[in-house]
Short mmCIF file of C-alpha atoms and ligand atoms in Angstrom, two decimals:
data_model
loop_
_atom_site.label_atom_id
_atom_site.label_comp_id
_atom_site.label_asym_id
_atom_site.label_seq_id
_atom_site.Cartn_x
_atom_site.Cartn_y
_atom_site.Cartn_z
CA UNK A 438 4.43 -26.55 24.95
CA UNK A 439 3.60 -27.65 21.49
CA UNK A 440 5.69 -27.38 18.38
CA UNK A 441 9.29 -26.11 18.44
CA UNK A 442 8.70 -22.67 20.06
CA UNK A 443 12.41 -21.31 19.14
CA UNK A 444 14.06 -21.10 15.66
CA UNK A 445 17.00 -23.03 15.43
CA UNK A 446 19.90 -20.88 14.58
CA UNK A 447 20.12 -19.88 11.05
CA UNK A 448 23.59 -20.58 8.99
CA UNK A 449 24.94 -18.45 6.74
CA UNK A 450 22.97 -17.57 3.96
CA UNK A 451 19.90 -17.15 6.79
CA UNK A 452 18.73 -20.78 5.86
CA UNK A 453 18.25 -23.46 8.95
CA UNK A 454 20.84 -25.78 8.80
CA UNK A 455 20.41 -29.00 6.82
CA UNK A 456 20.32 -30.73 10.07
CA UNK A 457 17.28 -28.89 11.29
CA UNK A 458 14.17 -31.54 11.07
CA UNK A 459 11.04 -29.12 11.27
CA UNK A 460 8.73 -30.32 12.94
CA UNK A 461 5.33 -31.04 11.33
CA UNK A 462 2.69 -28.13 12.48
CA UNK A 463 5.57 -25.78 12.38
CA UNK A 464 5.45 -23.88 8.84
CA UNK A 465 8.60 -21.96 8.53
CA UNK A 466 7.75 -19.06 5.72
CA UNK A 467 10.96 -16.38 5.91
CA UNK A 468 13.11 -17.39 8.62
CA UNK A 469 14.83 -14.21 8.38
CA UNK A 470 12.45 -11.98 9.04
CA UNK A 471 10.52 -14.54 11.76
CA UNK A 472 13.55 -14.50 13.75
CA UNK A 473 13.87 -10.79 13.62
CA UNK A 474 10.45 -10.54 14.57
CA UNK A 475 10.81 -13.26 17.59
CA UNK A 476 13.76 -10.92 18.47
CA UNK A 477 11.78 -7.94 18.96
CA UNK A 478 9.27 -9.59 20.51
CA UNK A 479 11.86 -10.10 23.56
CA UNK A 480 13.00 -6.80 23.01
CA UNK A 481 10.13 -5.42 23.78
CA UNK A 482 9.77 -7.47 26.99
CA UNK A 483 7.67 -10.69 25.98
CA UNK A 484 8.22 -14.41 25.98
CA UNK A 485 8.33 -15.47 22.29
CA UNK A 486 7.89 -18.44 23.25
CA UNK A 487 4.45 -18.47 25.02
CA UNK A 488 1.59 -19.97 23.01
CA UNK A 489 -0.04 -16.95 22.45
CA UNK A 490 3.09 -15.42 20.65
CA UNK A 491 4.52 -18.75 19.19
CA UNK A 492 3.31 -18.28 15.97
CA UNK A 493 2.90 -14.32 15.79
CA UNK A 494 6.74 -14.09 13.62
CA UNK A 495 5.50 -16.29 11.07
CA UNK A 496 2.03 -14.22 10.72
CA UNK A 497 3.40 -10.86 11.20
CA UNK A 498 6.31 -11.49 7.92
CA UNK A 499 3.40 -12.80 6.40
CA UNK A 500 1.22 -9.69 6.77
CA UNK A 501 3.97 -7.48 6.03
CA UNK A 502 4.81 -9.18 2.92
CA UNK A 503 0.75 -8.83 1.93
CA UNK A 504 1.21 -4.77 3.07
CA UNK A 505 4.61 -3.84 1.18
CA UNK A 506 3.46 -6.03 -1.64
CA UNK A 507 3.02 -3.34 -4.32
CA UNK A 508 7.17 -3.41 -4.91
CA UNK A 509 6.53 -6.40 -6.58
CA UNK A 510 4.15 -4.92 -8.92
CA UNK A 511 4.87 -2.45 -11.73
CA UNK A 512 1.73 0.19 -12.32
CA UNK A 513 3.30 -0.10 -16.22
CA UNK A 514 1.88 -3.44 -16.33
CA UNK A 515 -1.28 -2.89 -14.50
CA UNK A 516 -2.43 0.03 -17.11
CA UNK A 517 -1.02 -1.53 -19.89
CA UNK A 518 -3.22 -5.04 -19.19
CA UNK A 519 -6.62 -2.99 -19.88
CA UNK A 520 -6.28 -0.01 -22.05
CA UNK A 521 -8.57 0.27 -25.20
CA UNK A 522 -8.74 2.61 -27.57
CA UNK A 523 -11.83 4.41 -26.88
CA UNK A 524 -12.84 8.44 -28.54
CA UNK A 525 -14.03 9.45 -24.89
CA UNK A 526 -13.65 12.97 -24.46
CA UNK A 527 -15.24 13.80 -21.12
CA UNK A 528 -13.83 13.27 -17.86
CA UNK A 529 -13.42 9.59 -15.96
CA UNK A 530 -13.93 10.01 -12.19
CA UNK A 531 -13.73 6.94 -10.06
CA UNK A 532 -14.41 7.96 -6.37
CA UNK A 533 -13.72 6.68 -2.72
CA UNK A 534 -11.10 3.78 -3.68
CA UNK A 535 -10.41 2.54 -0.03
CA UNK A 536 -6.71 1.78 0.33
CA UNK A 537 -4.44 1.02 3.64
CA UNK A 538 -0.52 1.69 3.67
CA UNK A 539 2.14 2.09 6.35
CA UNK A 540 3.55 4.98 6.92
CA UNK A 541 7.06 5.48 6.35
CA UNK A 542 8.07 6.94 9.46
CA UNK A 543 6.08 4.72 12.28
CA UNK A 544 5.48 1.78 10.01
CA UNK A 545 1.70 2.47 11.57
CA UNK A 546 -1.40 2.12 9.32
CA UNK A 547 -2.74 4.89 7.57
CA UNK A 548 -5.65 4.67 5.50
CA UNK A 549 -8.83 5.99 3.93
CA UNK A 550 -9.67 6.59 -0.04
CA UNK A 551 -8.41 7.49 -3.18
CA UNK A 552 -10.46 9.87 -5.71
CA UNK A 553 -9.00 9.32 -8.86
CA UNK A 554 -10.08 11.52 -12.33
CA UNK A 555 -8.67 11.63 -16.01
CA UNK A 556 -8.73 13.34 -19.31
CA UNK A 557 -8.83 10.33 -21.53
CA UNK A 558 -6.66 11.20 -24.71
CA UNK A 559 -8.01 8.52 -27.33
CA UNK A 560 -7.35 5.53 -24.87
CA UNK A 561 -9.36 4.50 -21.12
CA UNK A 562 -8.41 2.10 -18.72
CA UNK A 563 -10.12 -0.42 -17.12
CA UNK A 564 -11.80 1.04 -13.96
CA UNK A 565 -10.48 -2.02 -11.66
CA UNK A 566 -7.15 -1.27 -12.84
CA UNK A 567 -7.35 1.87 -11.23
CA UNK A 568 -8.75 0.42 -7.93
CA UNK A 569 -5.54 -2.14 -8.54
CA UNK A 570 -3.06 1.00 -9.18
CA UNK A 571 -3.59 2.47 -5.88
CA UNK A 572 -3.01 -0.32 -3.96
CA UNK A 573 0.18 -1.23 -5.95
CA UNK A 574 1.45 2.21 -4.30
CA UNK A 575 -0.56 1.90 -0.82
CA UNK A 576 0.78 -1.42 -0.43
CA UNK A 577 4.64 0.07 0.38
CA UNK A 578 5.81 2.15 3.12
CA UNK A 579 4.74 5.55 2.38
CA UNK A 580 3.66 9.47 2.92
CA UNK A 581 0.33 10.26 1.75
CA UNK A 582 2.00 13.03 -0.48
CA UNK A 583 3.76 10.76 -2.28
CA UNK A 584 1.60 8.01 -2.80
CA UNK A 585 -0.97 10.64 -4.02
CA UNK A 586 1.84 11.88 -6.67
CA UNK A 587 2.96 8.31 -7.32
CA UNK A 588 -0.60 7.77 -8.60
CA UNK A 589 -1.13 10.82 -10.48
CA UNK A 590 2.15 10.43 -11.96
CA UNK A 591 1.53 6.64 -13.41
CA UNK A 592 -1.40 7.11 -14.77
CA UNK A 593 -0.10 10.42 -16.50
CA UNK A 594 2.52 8.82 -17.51
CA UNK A 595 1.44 5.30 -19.11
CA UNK A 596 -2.17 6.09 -19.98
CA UNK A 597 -0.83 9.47 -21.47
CA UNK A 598 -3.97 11.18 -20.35
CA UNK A 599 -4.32 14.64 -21.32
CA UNK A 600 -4.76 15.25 -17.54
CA UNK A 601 -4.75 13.71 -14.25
CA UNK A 602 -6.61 14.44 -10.90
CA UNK A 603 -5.78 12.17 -7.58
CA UNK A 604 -7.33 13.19 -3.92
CA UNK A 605 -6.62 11.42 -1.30
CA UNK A 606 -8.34 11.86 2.35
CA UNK A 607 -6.47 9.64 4.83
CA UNK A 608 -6.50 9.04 8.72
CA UNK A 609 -3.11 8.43 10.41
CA UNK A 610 -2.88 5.74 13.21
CA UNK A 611 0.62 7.28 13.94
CA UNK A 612 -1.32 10.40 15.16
CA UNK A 613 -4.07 8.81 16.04
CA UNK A 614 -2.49 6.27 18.43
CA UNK A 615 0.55 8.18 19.46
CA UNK A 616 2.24 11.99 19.48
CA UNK A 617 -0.54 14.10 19.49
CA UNK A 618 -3.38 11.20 19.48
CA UNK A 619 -5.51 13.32 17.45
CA UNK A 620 -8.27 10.44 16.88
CA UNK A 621 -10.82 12.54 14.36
CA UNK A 622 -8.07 14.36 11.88
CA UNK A 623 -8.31 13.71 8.17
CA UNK A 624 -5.19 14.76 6.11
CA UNK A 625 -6.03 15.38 2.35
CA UNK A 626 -3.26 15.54 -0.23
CA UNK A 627 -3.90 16.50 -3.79
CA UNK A 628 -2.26 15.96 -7.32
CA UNK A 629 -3.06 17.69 -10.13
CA UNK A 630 -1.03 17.58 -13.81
CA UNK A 631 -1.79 17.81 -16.86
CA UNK A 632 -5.37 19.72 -17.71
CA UNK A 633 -6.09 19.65 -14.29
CA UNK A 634 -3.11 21.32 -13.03
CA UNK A 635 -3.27 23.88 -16.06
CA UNK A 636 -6.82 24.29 -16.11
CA UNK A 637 -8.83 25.72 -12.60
CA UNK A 638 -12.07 25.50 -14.71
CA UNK A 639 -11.80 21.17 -15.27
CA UNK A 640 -10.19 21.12 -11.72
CA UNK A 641 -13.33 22.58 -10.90
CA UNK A 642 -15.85 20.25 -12.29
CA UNK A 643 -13.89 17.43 -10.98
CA UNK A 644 -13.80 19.20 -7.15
CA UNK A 645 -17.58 19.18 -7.74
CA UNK A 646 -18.15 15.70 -8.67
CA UNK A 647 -16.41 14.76 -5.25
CA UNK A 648 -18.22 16.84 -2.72
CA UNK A 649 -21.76 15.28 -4.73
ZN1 ZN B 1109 3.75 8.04 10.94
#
């Protein structure tokens, strides 16, 4: 066996006591969560400790800290980094934005894309930005609803676009894999506000540029 395969215990403050030499190929990255992760490892009837699995809590904190990472960014500073004033008046439609989250209630993958349209009102954004707004909410435990509204909502909201249009079409590992193990169901969730909620005629014309 190579490495130290168990975590030593963890004092107080969920540090490894000062005494604790690591040893050289072990990285230690969040102790906390890698020895909750170890734990359910066991819990769920495995050896933590065979080489397969020794260094699976490390990775797995790591990947969950990637996947939640969006609490650590603010959608504020994301639109604010690339707006310019710009006298656009038509519509700005940036389509099939792939994005993976977690869902809330499994913490199981869901994923698909993000159809995002707005009403400029005298300012654009960057269209990265909006790529980069989406996955600061996909990258949190989530409902699609939400996320969907979260999106709308920001760019509503800090662009001040005279309207806002988000579709999202998304499929569900938690009812793909498990429950009802429907493999082939989409879920769509829609937010409209602004012009587009108010208006069925420029909810229309962005409907259409979708199914194109
Ligand atoms: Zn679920």
């Amino acid at each position: 066996m190579s490495g130290n395969a168990r975590l030593p215990p963890l004092n107080t403050e969920g540090h490894y006591a000062d005494d604790f030499e690591p040893v050289a190929a072990q990285e230690v990255y969040d102790p906390i969560k890698e020895q909750l992760i170890q734990r359910l490892l066991g819990l769920l009837g495995e050896d933590p400790a065979r080489p397969g699995l020794q260094r699976t809590p490390l990775r797995v904190a790591k990947a969950l800290d990637f996947l939640t990472s969006g609490y650590r960014l603010s959608a504020q500073a994301i639109i604010e980094a690339a707006v310019f004033e710009e006298d656009v008046k038509e519509m700005v439609v940036v389509r099939d934005i792939e994005f993976y989250s977690l869902c809330e209630h499994h913490l199981l993958p869901f994923f698909g894309h993000a159809h995002v349209g707005y009403l400029p009102n005298g300012r654009v954004v960057g269209l990265s930005k909006i790529a980069r707004l989406v996955d600061c909410f996909a990258r949190r435990l989530q409902v699609q609803e939400r996320l969907t509204s979260q999106i709308a909502d920001a760019l509503h909201h800090h662009l001040g676009a005279h309207g806002v249009a988000v579709v999202t079409e998304a499929s569900h590992t938690c009812m793909m894999m498990r429950g009802v193990q429907k493999q082939s169901s989409r879920t769509i969730a829609s937010a409209m506000r602004g012009t587009f909620e108010q208006d069925a005629r420029t909810r229309a014309e962005f409907m259409g540029l979708l199914s194109r």
